[in-house]
Coordinates of N, CA and C in Angstrom, one line a residue:
Chain A
Q1 N 32.7 59.4 -77.8 CA 31.4 59.7 -77.2 C 30.4 59.1 -78.0
K2 N 29.4 58.4 -77.5 CA 28.4 57.8 -78.2 C 27.4 58.9 -78.7
E3 N 27.0 58.8 -79.9 CA 26.2 59.8 -80.6 C 25.1 59.2 -81.3
V4 N 24.0 59.9 -81.2 CA 22.8 59.5 -82.0 C 22.4 60.8 -82.8
E5 N 22.4 60.7 -84.1 CA 22.2 61.8 -85.0 C 20.9 61.6 -85.8
Q6 N 20.1 62.8 -85.7 CA 18.9 62.9 -86.4 C 18.8 64.2 -87.2
N7 N 18.2 64.4 -88.4 CA 18.0 65.6 -89.0 C 16.8 66.3 -88.3
S8 N 17.0 67.5 -87.8 CA 16.1 68.2 -87.0 C 14.9 68.6 -87.7
G9 N 15.0 68.5 -89.1 CA 13.8 69.0 -89.9 C 13.6 70.5 -89.9
P10 N 12.4 71.1 -90.1 CA 11.2 70.3 -90.1 C 11.0 69.5 -91.4
L11 N 10.3 68.3 -91.2 CA 9.9 67.5 -92.3 C 8.5 67.6 -92.5
S12 N 8.1 68.1 -93.9 CA 6.7 68.3 -94.2 C 6.3 67.1 -95.1
V13 N 5.1 66.5 -94.8 CA 4.7 65.5 -95.6 C 3.2 65.6 -95.7
P14 N 2.7 65.4 -96.9 CA 1.2 65.6 -97.2 C 0.5 64.4 -96.6
E15 N -0.7 64.8 -96.1 CA -1.6 63.7 -95.4 C -1.8 62.5 -96.4
G16 N -1.6 61.5 -95.9 CA -1.9 60.2 -96.7 C -0.6 59.6 -97.2
A17 N 0.5 60.4 -97.3 CA 1.8 60.0 -97.8 C 2.6 59.1 -96.7
I18 N 3.7 58.7 -97.1 CA 4.6 58.0 -96.3 C 5.7 59.0 -95.7
A19 N 5.8 59.0 -94.4 CA 6.8 59.8 -93.7 C 7.9 59.0 -93.4
S20 N 9.2 59.3 -93.7 CA 10.4 58.6 -93.5 C 11.3 59.4 -92.6
L21 N 11.6 58.8 -91.4 CA 12.4 59.5 -90.5 C 13.7 58.6 -90.3
N22 N 14.9 59.2 -90.3 CA 16.1 58.5 -90.2 C 17.0 58.8 -88.9
C23 N 17.8 57.9 -88.5 CA 18.6 58.1 -87.3 C 19.9 57.3 -87.5
T24 N 21.0 57.9 -87.3 CA 22.3 57.2 -87.4 C 23.0 57.2 -85.9
Y25 N 23.7 56.2 -85.7 CA 24.4 56.1 -84.4 C 25.9 55.7 -84.5
S26 N 26.6 56.0 -83.6 CA 28.0 56.0 -83.7 C 28.7 54.7 -83.2
D27 N 28.0 54.1 -82.2 CA 28.7 53.1 -81.5 C 28.1 51.7 -82.0
R28 N 29.0 50.9 -82.6 CA 28.6 49.6 -83.0 C 28.1 48.6 -81.8
G29 N 28.4 49.0 -80.7 CA 28.0 48.2 -79.6 C 26.5 48.4 -79.2
S30 N 25.8 49.3 -80.0 CA 24.5 49.6 -79.7 C 23.6 48.3 -79.8
Q31 N 22.7 48.2 -78.9 CA 21.9 47.0 -78.7 C 20.5 47.1 -79.2
S32 N 19.8 48.1 -78.6 CA 18.4 48.3 -78.8 C 18.2 49.7 -79.3
F33 N 17.1 49.8 -80.1 CA 16.8 51.1 -80.8 C 15.4 51.4 -80.6
F34 N 15.1 52.6 -80.2 CA 13.7 53.0 -79.9 C 13.2 54.4 -80.6
W35 N 12.0 54.3 -80.9 CA 11.4 55.6 -81.5 C 10.4 56.1 -80.6
Y36 N 10.5 57.3 -80.2 CA 9.6 57.9 -79.3 C 9.0 59.1 -80.0
R37 N 7.8 59.4 -79.8 CA 7.0 60.5 -80.3 C 6.8 61.5 -79.2
Q38 N 7.1 62.8 -79.5 CA 6.9 63.8 -78.4 C 6.1 65.0 -79.0
Y39 N 4.9 65.3 -78.5 CA 4.1 66.3 -78.8 C 4.7 67.6 -78.0
S40 N 4.5 68.7 -78.7 CA 4.9 69.9 -78.0 C 4.4 70.1 -76.6
G41 N 5.4 70.4 -75.7 CA 4.9 70.5 -74.2 C 4.6 69.2 -73.4
K42 N 4.8 68.0 -74.2 CA 4.5 66.9 -73.6 C 5.7 65.9 -73.4
S43 N 5.7 64.9 -72.6 CA 6.8 64.0 -72.5 C 6.7 63.0 -73.6
P44 N 7.9 62.3 -73.9 CA 7.9 61.2 -75.0 C 7.0 60.1 -74.7
E45 N 6.5 59.6 -75.7 CA 5.7 58.3 -75.7 C 6.4 57.2 -76.7
L46 N 6.4 56.0 -76.2 CA 7.0 55.1 -77.0 C 6.2 54.7 -78.2
I47 N 6.8 54.7 -79.4 CA 6.1 54.1 -80.6 C 6.5 52.6 -80.7
M48 N 7.8 52.3 -80.8 CA 8.2 51.0 -80.9 C 9.7 50.8 -80.8
F49 N 10.1 49.6 -80.5 CA 11.5 49.4 -80.5 C 12.0 48.3 -81.3
I50 N 13.2 48.2 -81.6 CA 13.8 47.1 -82.5 C 15.1 46.8 -82.1
Y51 N 15.6 45.5 -82.1 CA 16.9 45.1 -81.9 C 17.4 44.1 -82.9
S52 N 16.7 43.7 -83.7 CA 17.2 42.8 -84.8 C 17.3 43.5 -86.2
N53 N 18.2 43.2 -87.1 CA 18.3 43.7 -88.3 C 17.0 43.4 -89.1
G54 N 16.6 44.4 -89.9 CA 15.5 44.2 -90.8 C 14.3 45.1 -90.3
D55 N 13.1 44.7 -90.7 CA 11.9 45.5 -90.5 C 11.0 44.9 -89.3
K56 N 10.4 45.8 -88.6 CA 9.4 45.5 -87.7 C 8.3 46.4 -87.9
E57 N 7.1 45.8 -88.0 CA 5.9 46.6 -88.2 C 4.9 46.6 -87.1
D58 N 4.3 47.7 -86.9 CA 3.3 47.8 -85.9 C 2.2 48.9 -86.4
G59 N 1.2 48.3 -87.0 CA 0.1 49.3 -87.4 C 0.7 50.0 -88.6
R60 N 0.5 51.3 -88.5 CA 1.0 52.2 -89.6 C 2.5 52.5 -89.5
F61 N 3.1 51.9 -88.4 CA 4.6 52.2 -88.3 C 5.4 51.1 -88.6
T62 N 6.6 51.4 -89.3 CA 7.5 50.3 -89.5 C 8.9 50.8 -89.1
A63 N 9.6 50.1 -88.2 CA 11.0 50.4 -88.0 C 11.9 49.5 -88.7
Q64 N 13.0 50.2 -89.2 CA 14.0 49.5 -90.0 C 15.3 49.5 -89.4
L65 N 16.0 48.6 -89.1 CA 17.4 48.5 -88.6 C 18.4 47.9 -89.5
N66 N 19.5 48.6 -89.6 CA 20.6 48.1 -90.5 C 21.8 48.4 -89.6
K67 N 22.2 47.4 -88.9 CA 23.5 47.5 -88.0 C 24.7 47.7 -88.8
A68 N 24.9 47.1 -89.9 CA 26.0 47.2 -90.7 C 26.4 48.7 -91.1
S69 N 25.2 49.3 -91.4 CA 25.3 50.8 -91.9 C 25.0 51.7 -90.7
Q70 N 24.7 51.2 -89.5 CA 24.5 51.9 -88.3 C 23.4 53.0 -88.4
Y71 N 22.3 52.5 -89.0 CA 21.1 53.4 -89.1 C 19.9 52.7 -88.7
V72 N 19.0 53.6 -88.3 CA 17.6 53.0 -87.9 C 16.7 54.0 -88.5
S73 N 15.5 53.5 -89.0 CA 14.6 54.4 -89.6 C 13.3 54.1 -89.0
L74 N 12.3 55.1 -89.3 CA 10.9 54.8 -89.0 C 10.0 55.4 -90.2
L75 N 9.3 54.5 -90.6 CA 8.3 54.8 -91.6 C 6.9 55.0 -91.1
I76 N 6.1 56.0 -91.5 CA 4.8 56.1 -91.1 C 3.9 56.2 -92.2
R77 N 3.1 55.1 -92.4 CA 2.2 55.1 -93.5 C 0.9 55.8 -93.3
D78 N 0.4 56.2 -94.5 CA -0.9 56.9 -94.4 C -0.9 57.9 -93.4
S79 N 0.0 58.9 -93.4 CA 0.3 59.9 -92.5 C -1.0 60.7 -92.2
Q80 N -1.1 60.9 -90.9 CA -2.4 61.8 -90.4 C -1.8 63.1 -89.7
P81 N -2.7 64.1 -89.8 CA -2.3 65.3 -89.0 C -1.9 65.1 -87.7
S82 N -2.5 64.2 -87.0 CA -2.2 63.8 -85.5 C -0.8 63.3 -85.4
D83 N -0.2 62.9 -86.5 CA 1.2 62.3 -86.5 C 2.2 63.5 -86.3
S84 N 1.8 64.8 -86.6 CA 2.7 65.9 -86.4 C 3.2 66.0 -85.0
A85 N 4.5 65.9 -84.9 CA 5.1 65.8 -83.6 C 6.7 65.8 -83.9
T86 N 7.4 65.8 -82.7 CA 8.8 65.5 -82.9 C 9.2 64.1 -82.6
Y87 N 9.9 63.4 -83.4 CA 10.2 62.1 -83.2 C 11.6 61.8 -82.8
L88 N 11.8 61.3 -81.7 CA 13.1 61.0 -81.1 C 13.5 59.6 -81.2
C89 N 14.8 59.5 -81.7 CA 15.5 58.2 -81.8 C 16.3 58.0 -80.5
A90 N 16.3 56.8 -80.0 CA 17.0 56.5 -78.8 C 17.7 55.2 -78.9
V91 N 19.0 55.1 -78.3 CA 19.8 54.0 -78.4 C 20.3 53.5 -77.1
N92 N 20.2 52.2 -76.9 CA 20.6 51.5 -75.6 C 21.8 50.7 -75.9
Y93 N 22.9 50.8 -75.1 CA 24.1 50.1 -75.3 C 24.2 48.9 -74.5
F94 N 24.7 47.7 -74.9 CA 24.8 46.5 -74.2 C 25.3 46.7 -72.8
G95 N 24.6 46.2 -71.8 CA 25.1 46.2 -70.4 C 24.8 47.6 -69.7
N96 N 24.0 48.4 -70.4 CA 23.8 49.8 -69.9 C 22.3 50.0 -70.0
E97 N 21.7 50.4 -69.0 CA 20.2 50.7 -68.9 C 20.0 52.1 -69.5
K98 N 20.8 53.0 -69.6 CA 20.7 54.3 -70.0 C 20.3 54.3 -71.6
L99 N 19.4 55.2 -71.8 CA 19.1 55.6 -73.3 C 19.8 56.8 -73.7
T100 N 20.4 56.9 -74.8 CA 21.0 58.1 -75.5 C 20.0 58.5 -76.5
F101 N 19.6 59.8 -76.5 CA 18.6 60.3 -77.4 C 19.3 61.1 -78.5
G102 N 18.6 61.1 -79.7 CA 18.9 62.0 -80.7 C 18.3 63.3 -80.4
T103 N 18.5 64.4 -81.3 CA 18.0 65.7 -81.0 C 16.5 65.7 -81.6
G104 N 16.0 64.7 -82.3 CA 14.7 64.7 -82.7 C 14.5 65.3 -84.2
T105 N 13.5 64.8 -84.8 CA 13.1 65.4 -86.1 C 11.6 65.9 -86.0
R106 N 11.5 67.1 -86.3 CA 10.0 67.6 -86.1 C 9.3 67.4 -87.5
L107 N 8.3 66.7 -87.3 CA 7.5 66.2 -88.5 C 6.1 66.9 -88.6
T108 N 5.7 67.4 -89.7 CA 4.5 68.1 -89.9 C 3.7 67.5 -91.0
I109 N 2.5 67.1 -90.8 CA 1.7 66.4 -91.7 C 0.7 67.5 -92.4
I110 N 0.8 67.8 -93.6 CA 0.0 68.8 -94.2 C -1.4 68.3 -94.7
P111 N -2.5 68.8 -94.1 CA -3.9 68.3 -94.7 C -3.9 68.5 -96.0
Chain B
G1 N -0.5 48.8 -69.3 CA 0.9 49.0 -69.4 C 1.5 49.8 -68.2
A2 N 2.7 49.9 -68.2 CA 3.4 50.6 -67.1 C 3.1 52.0 -67.1
V3 N 2.7 52.7 -65.9 CA 2.4 54.0 -65.7 C 3.4 54.7 -64.8
V4 N 3.9 55.9 -65.2 CA 4.7 56.6 -64.3 C 4.1 57.9 -64.1
S5 N 3.9 58.3 -62.8 CA 3.3 59.5 -62.4 C 4.2 60.6 -62.0
Q6 N 4.2 61.8 -62.4 CA 5.1 62.7 -62.1 C 4.4 63.9 -61.6
H7 N 4.8 64.6 -60.5 CA 4.1 65.6 -59.9 C 5.2 66.6 -59.3
P8 N 4.9 68.0 -59.4 CA 3.9 68.6 -60.0 C 4.1 68.7 -61.5
S9 N 3.1 69.1 -62.3 CA 3.2 69.2 -63.9 C 3.9 70.4 -64.1
W10 N 3.6 71.4 -63.3 CA 4.4 72.8 -63.5 C 4.5 73.5 -62.3
V11 N 5.5 74.2 -62.2 CA 5.9 75.0 -60.9 C 6.6 76.2 -61.3
I12 N 6.2 77.2 -60.6 CA 6.9 78.6 -60.7 C 7.4 79.0 -59.3
C13 N 8.7 79.3 -59.3 CA 9.3 79.6 -58.0 C 10.2 80.8 -58.1
K14 N 10.6 81.3 -56.9 CA 11.5 82.4 -56.9 C 12.9 82.0 -56.9
S15 N 13.8 82.8 -57.4 CA 15.2 82.4 -57.5 C 15.7 82.2 -56.1
G16 N 16.5 81.1 -55.9 CA 17.0 80.9 -54.5 C 16.2 79.9 -53.6
T17 N 15.0 79.6 -54.1 CA 14.2 78.6 -53.4 C 14.4 77.2 -54.0
S18 N 14.0 76.2 -53.3 CA 14.2 74.8 -53.6 C 12.8 74.3 -54.2
V19 N 12.9 73.4 -55.1 CA 11.7 72.7 -55.7 C 11.9 71.2 -55.7
K20 N 10.8 70.5 -55.3 CA 11.0 69.1 -55.1 C 9.9 68.5 -56.2
I21 N 10.5 67.6 -57.0 CA 9.6 67.0 -58.0 C 9.6 65.4 -57.8
E22 N 8.3 64.9 -57.7 CA 8.2 63.5 -57.5 C 7.9 62.6 -58.6
C23 N 8.4 61.4 -58.6 CA 8.2 60.5 -59.6 C 7.8 59.1 -59.0
R24 N 6.7 58.7 -59.5 CA 6.2 57.4 -58.9 C 5.8 56.4 -60.0
S25 N 6.2 55.1 -59.8 CA 5.8 54.0 -60.7 C 4.5 53.5 -60.0
L26 N 3.5 53.5 -60.9 CA 2.2 53.2 -60.2 C 1.7 51.7 -60.2
D27 N 2.2 51.0 -61.1 CA 1.8 49.6 -61.1 C 2.8 48.6 -61.3
F28 N 4.1 49.0 -61.0 CA 5.3 48.2 -61.0 C 6.3 48.8 -60.2
Q29 N 7.4 47.9 -59.8 CA 8.4 48.4 -59.0 C 9.6 48.7 -59.8
A30 N 10.2 49.9 -59.5 CA 11.4 50.4 -60.3 C 12.6 50.6 -59.4
T31 N 13.4 49.6 -59.6 CA 14.7 49.8 -58.8 C 15.7 50.9 -59.4
T32 N 15.4 51.3 -60.6 CA 16.0 52.4 -61.3 C 15.1 53.3 -62.0
M33 N 15.3 54.5 -61.7 CA 14.6 55.6 -62.4 C 15.6 56.5 -63.0
F34 N 15.2 57.3 -64.0 CA 16.1 58.2 -64.7 C 15.5 59.5 -64.7
W35 N 16.2 60.5 -64.5 CA 15.9 62.0 -64.6 C 16.5 62.6 -65.7
Y36 N 15.7 63.3 -66.6 CA 16.1 63.9 -67.8 C 15.7 65.4 -67.7
R37 N 16.5 66.2 -68.5 CA 16.1 67.6 -68.5 C 16.0 67.9 -70.0
Q38 N 15.0 68.8 -70.4 CA 14.9 69.1 -71.8 C 14.6 70.6 -71.9
F39 N 15.7 71.4 -72.6 CA 15.5 72.8 -72.9 C 14.7 73.0 -74.1
P40 N 14.0 74.1 -74.4 CA 13.3 74.2 -75.6 C 14.1 73.9 -76.9
K41 N 13.4 73.1 -77.7 CA 13.8 72.8 -79.0 C 15.1 71.8 -78.8
Q42 N 15.3 71.3 -77.8 CA 16.6 70.3 -77.6 C 16.1 69.0 -77.3
S43 N 16.9 68.1 -77.3 CA 16.6 66.7 -76.9 C 16.7 66.5 -75.4
L44 N 16.3 65.3 -75.0 CA 16.4 64.9 -73.7 C 17.8 64.7 -73.3
M45 N 18.3 65.3 -72.1 CA 19.6 65.1 -71.7 C 19.5 64.3 -70.4
L46 N 20.1 63.2 -70.2 CA 20.1 62.5 -69.0 C 20.8 63.3 -67.9
M47 N 20.2 63.4 -66.7 CA 20.9 64.1 -65.7 C 21.5 63.1 -64.7
A48 N 20.7 62.1 -64.4 CA 21.2 61.2 -63.3 C 20.4 59.8 -63.3
T49 N 20.9 58.7 -62.9 CA 20.3 57.6 -62.7 C 19.9 57.4 -61.2
S50 N 18.7 57.1 -60.9 CA 18.3 57.1 -59.5 C 18.2 55.7 -59.1
N51 N 19.0 55.2 -58.1 CA 19.0 53.8 -57.7 C 18.3 53.7 -56.3
E52 N 17.3 52.7 -56.2 CA 16.7 52.6 -55.0 C 17.6 52.1 -53.9
G53 N 17.6 52.8 -52.8 CA 18.4 52.4 -51.8 C 19.9 52.8 -51.7
S54 N 20.2 53.4 -52.8 CA 21.7 53.9 -52.9 C 21.8 55.2 -53.5
K55 N 23.0 55.7 -53.6 CA 23.1 57.0 -54.2 C 22.9 57.1 -55.7
A56 N 22.5 58.2 -56.1 CA 22.3 58.4 -57.5 C 23.6 58.5 -58.3
T57 N 23.5 58.1 -59.5 CA 24.7 58.3 -60.4 C 24.4 59.4 -61.4
Y58 N 25.2 60.5 -61.3 CA 25.1 61.6 -62.0 C 25.9 61.7 -63.3
E59 N 25.4 62.3 -64.4 CA 26.0 62.4 -65.6 C 27.0 63.5 -65.4
Q60 N 28.0 63.6 -66.3 CA 29.1 64.5 -66.2 C 28.5 65.9 -66.5
G61 N 29.0 66.9 -65.6 CA 28.5 68.1 -65.7 C 27.2 68.5 -64.9
V62 N 26.6 67.5 -64.3 CA 25.4 67.7 -63.4 C 25.9 67.8 -62.0
E63 N 25.6 68.8 -61.3 CA 26.0 69.2 -59.9 C 25.1 68.3 -59.0
K64 N 25.7 67.3 -58.4 CA 24.9 66.6 -57.5 C 24.4 67.2 -56.2
D65 N 25.1 68.3 -55.8 CA 24.7 69.0 -54.7 C 23.5 70.0 -55.0
K66 N 23.5 70.2 -56.3 CA 22.3 71.1 -56.6 C 21.0 70.3 -57.1
F67 N 21.2 69.2 -57.7 CA 20.0 68.4 -58.0 C 20.1 67.1 -57.2
L68 N 19.4 67.2 -56.0 CA 19.3 66.1 -55.0 C 18.3 65.1 -55.5
I69 N 18.8 63.9 -55.5 CA 17.9 62.8 -55.9 C 17.8 61.8 -54.7
N70 N 16.6 61.4 -54.5 CA 16.3 60.4 -53.4 C 15.4 59.3 -53.9
H71 N 15.9 58.1 -53.7 CA 15.0 57.0 -54.2 C 14.8 56.1 -53.1
A72 N 13.9 56.4 -52.2 CA 13.8 55.7 -51.0 C 13.0 54.5 -51.0
S73 N 12.1 54.4 -52.0 CA 11.4 53.0 -52.1 C 11.3 52.6 -53.6
L74 N 10.8 51.5 -53.9 CA 10.8 50.9 -55.1 C 9.8 51.6 -56.1
T75 N 9.1 52.6 -55.5 CA 8.1 53.2 -56.4 C 8.3 54.6 -56.4
L76 N 9.1 55.3 -55.7 CA 9.3 56.6 -55.6 C 10.6 57.2 -55.7
S77 N 10.8 58.2 -56.6 CA 12.2 58.8 -56.7 C 11.8 60.4 -56.7
T78 N 12.6 61.2 -56.0 CA 12.4 62.6 -56.0 C 13.6 63.4 -56.4
L79 N 13.4 64.5 -57.1 CA 14.5 65.3 -57.6 C 14.2 66.7 -57.0
T80 N 15.2 67.1 -56.1 CA 15.0 68.5 -55.6 C 16.1 69.4 -56.2
V81 N 15.6 70.4 -56.9 CA 16.4 71.5 -57.4 C 16.6 72.5 -56.2
T82 N 17.8 72.6 -55.8 CA 18.1 73.4 -54.6 C 18.6 74.8 -55.1
S83 N 18.3 75.8 -54.5 CA 18.7 77.2 -54.7 C 18.6 77.4 -56.2
A84 N 17.3 77.3 -56.7 CA 17.0 77.4 -58.1 C 17.3 78.8 -58.6
H85 N 17.9 78.8 -59.9 CA 18.1 80.1 -60.6 C 17.4 80.0 -62.0
P86 N 17.2 81.2 -62.5 CA 16.5 81.2 -63.8 C 17.1 80.2 -64.9
E87 N 18.4 80.0 -64.9 CA 18.9 79.1 -65.8 C 18.6 77.5 -65.5
D88 N 18.0 77.3 -64.5 CA 17.3 76.0 -64.1 C 16.1 75.8 -64.7
S89 N 15.5 76.8 -65.2 CA 14.1 76.7 -65.8 C 14.2 75.7 -67.0
S90 N 13.5 74.7 -67.0 CA 13.5 73.6 -68.0 C 12.4 72.6 -67.8
F91 N 12.3 71.7 -68.6 CA 11.3 70.6 -68.5 C 12.0 69.4 -67.9
Y92 N 11.5 69.0 -66.9 CA 12.2 67.8 -66.2 C 11.3 66.6 -66.2
I93 N 11.9 65.5 -66.8 CA 11.2 64.3 -67.0 C 11.8 63.1 -66.4
C94 N 11.0 62.4 -65.7 CA 11.6 61.1 -65.0 C 11.1 60.0 -66.0
S95 N 11.7 58.8 -65.8 CA 11.3 57.7 -66.4 C 11.8 56.4 -65.7
A96 N 11.1 55.4 -66.0 CA 11.4 54.1 -65.2 C 11.2 52.9 -66.2
R97 N 12.0 51.9 -65.9 CA 12.0 50.7 -66.8 C 11.1 49.6 -66.0
D98 N 10.1 49.1 -66.7 CA 9.3 48.0 -66.2 C 10.0 46.7 -66.5
G99 N 10.7 46.2 -65.5 CA 11.6 45.1 -65.7 C 10.8 43.8 -66.0
G100 N 9.5 43.8 -65.7 CA 8.8 42.6 -66.1 C 8.2 42.5 -67.4
G101 N 8.5 43.4 -68.4 CA 8.1 43.5 -69.7 C 8.8 42.7 -70.7
S102 N 9.1 43.2 -71.8 CA 9.5 42.4 -73.0 C 11.0 42.0 -72.8
G103 N 11.7 42.7 -71.9 CA 13.2 42.3 -71.9 C 14.0 43.4 -72.5
A104 N 13.3 44.2 -73.4 CA 14.2 45.2 -74.0 C 14.1 46.4 -72.9
N105 N 15.0 47.3 -73.1 CA 15.2 48.5 -72.2 C 14.1 49.5 -72.4
V106 N 12.8 49.1 -72.3 CA 11.8 50.2 -72.7 C 11.5 51.0 -71.5
L107 N 11.7 52.3 -71.7 CA 11.4 53.2 -70.6 C 10.0 53.9 -70.8
T108 N 9.3 54.0 -69.7 CA 8.0 54.7 -69.6 C 8.3 56.0 -68.9
F109 N 7.9 57.0 -69.5 CA 8.1 58.4 -69.0 C 6.9 59.0 -68.3
G110 N 7.2 59.7 -67.3 CA 6.2 60.6 -66.6 C 5.8 61.7 -67.5
A111 N 4.8 62.5 -67.1 CA 4.3 63.6 -67.9 C 5.2 64.8 -68.0
G112 N 6.3 64.8 -67.1 CA 7.1 66.0 -67.0 C 6.7 67.0 -66.1
S113 N 7.7 67.8 -65.7 CA 7.4 68.8 -64.8 C 8.2 70.1 -65.4
R114 N 7.3 71.1 -65.7 CA 8.0 72.4 -66.3 C 8.3 73.4 -65.1
L115 N 9.5 73.6 -64.9 CA 9.9 74.5 -63.9 C 10.3 75.9 -64.5
T116 N 9.7 76.9 -63.9 CA 10.1 78.3 -64.3 C 10.6 79.0 -63.0
V117 N 11.8 79.4 -63.1 CA 12.4 80.2 -62.0 C 12.5 81.7 -62.2
L118 N 11.8 82.4 -61.4 CA 11.7 83.9 -61.7 C 12.9 84.6 -61.2

C-alpha cells in the first residue's frame, strides 16, 4: 500500500524563524509531490509542488525533494503567525491522477 | 487561477435523509473530479473519482450505493449521501484538476461541505 508519512506535531516555531516540515513516502514510483496548507475548518490550498530532485523556491517557501531517500520537505522562512496551520504532503504516482495525502503536520508559529 | 465552487458549505440533516453536495468548476472544464472526506484531526481520504459521462470509481471500503456520484457535465459533479447516519458526519471536499495548467497534477479544492447528521 502506498503510504505518505508525516509527523503529526504539533510543531512550534518562534516568529521569524525557519519552520521545517518533513514527509516520507513509500513508493519509488512516485512522480509529483505537493504541499498543501489547511487552516482549521477550511479546505486545503496549494502552496507548491515539486517533481525534480533538489530545491524549488517560491517566496518564503522552499520545497526540497530527495527521491533516493524518498523524502520531501517544506521550509518556511521568516515564519509568521498566519503560517499557523496544518500542512499536508501529497504524492501523485505515475499514470494516476489521484493524490495520496499524509496525515498532516500541525504548525504553530509563536509570536 | 482555477476555481472550484462547492455548495452547500454546511448542512445539518436528520438521520435517514439524503443530502446532495454540488461541486462546480467555474472557469475550466473538469473531466475528472475527486471527492474526499475528512474526519476531525485526520487527513483527507479519497472516496471516489468522478468521471464525466461515466460511472464513478470508488475507493475500497466506500459504499457506492450510499455515496451516489453523478458527473453529468464537464463542470458539475454531485455527491449524494443517501440515508445519512450520524457516522456520516464529516467534512466532504471535492477537487478538480485544471488540465490546461502546468502539466503537474495540481488539484484545486472546493471550500468543503460540513455535514452533520443528527
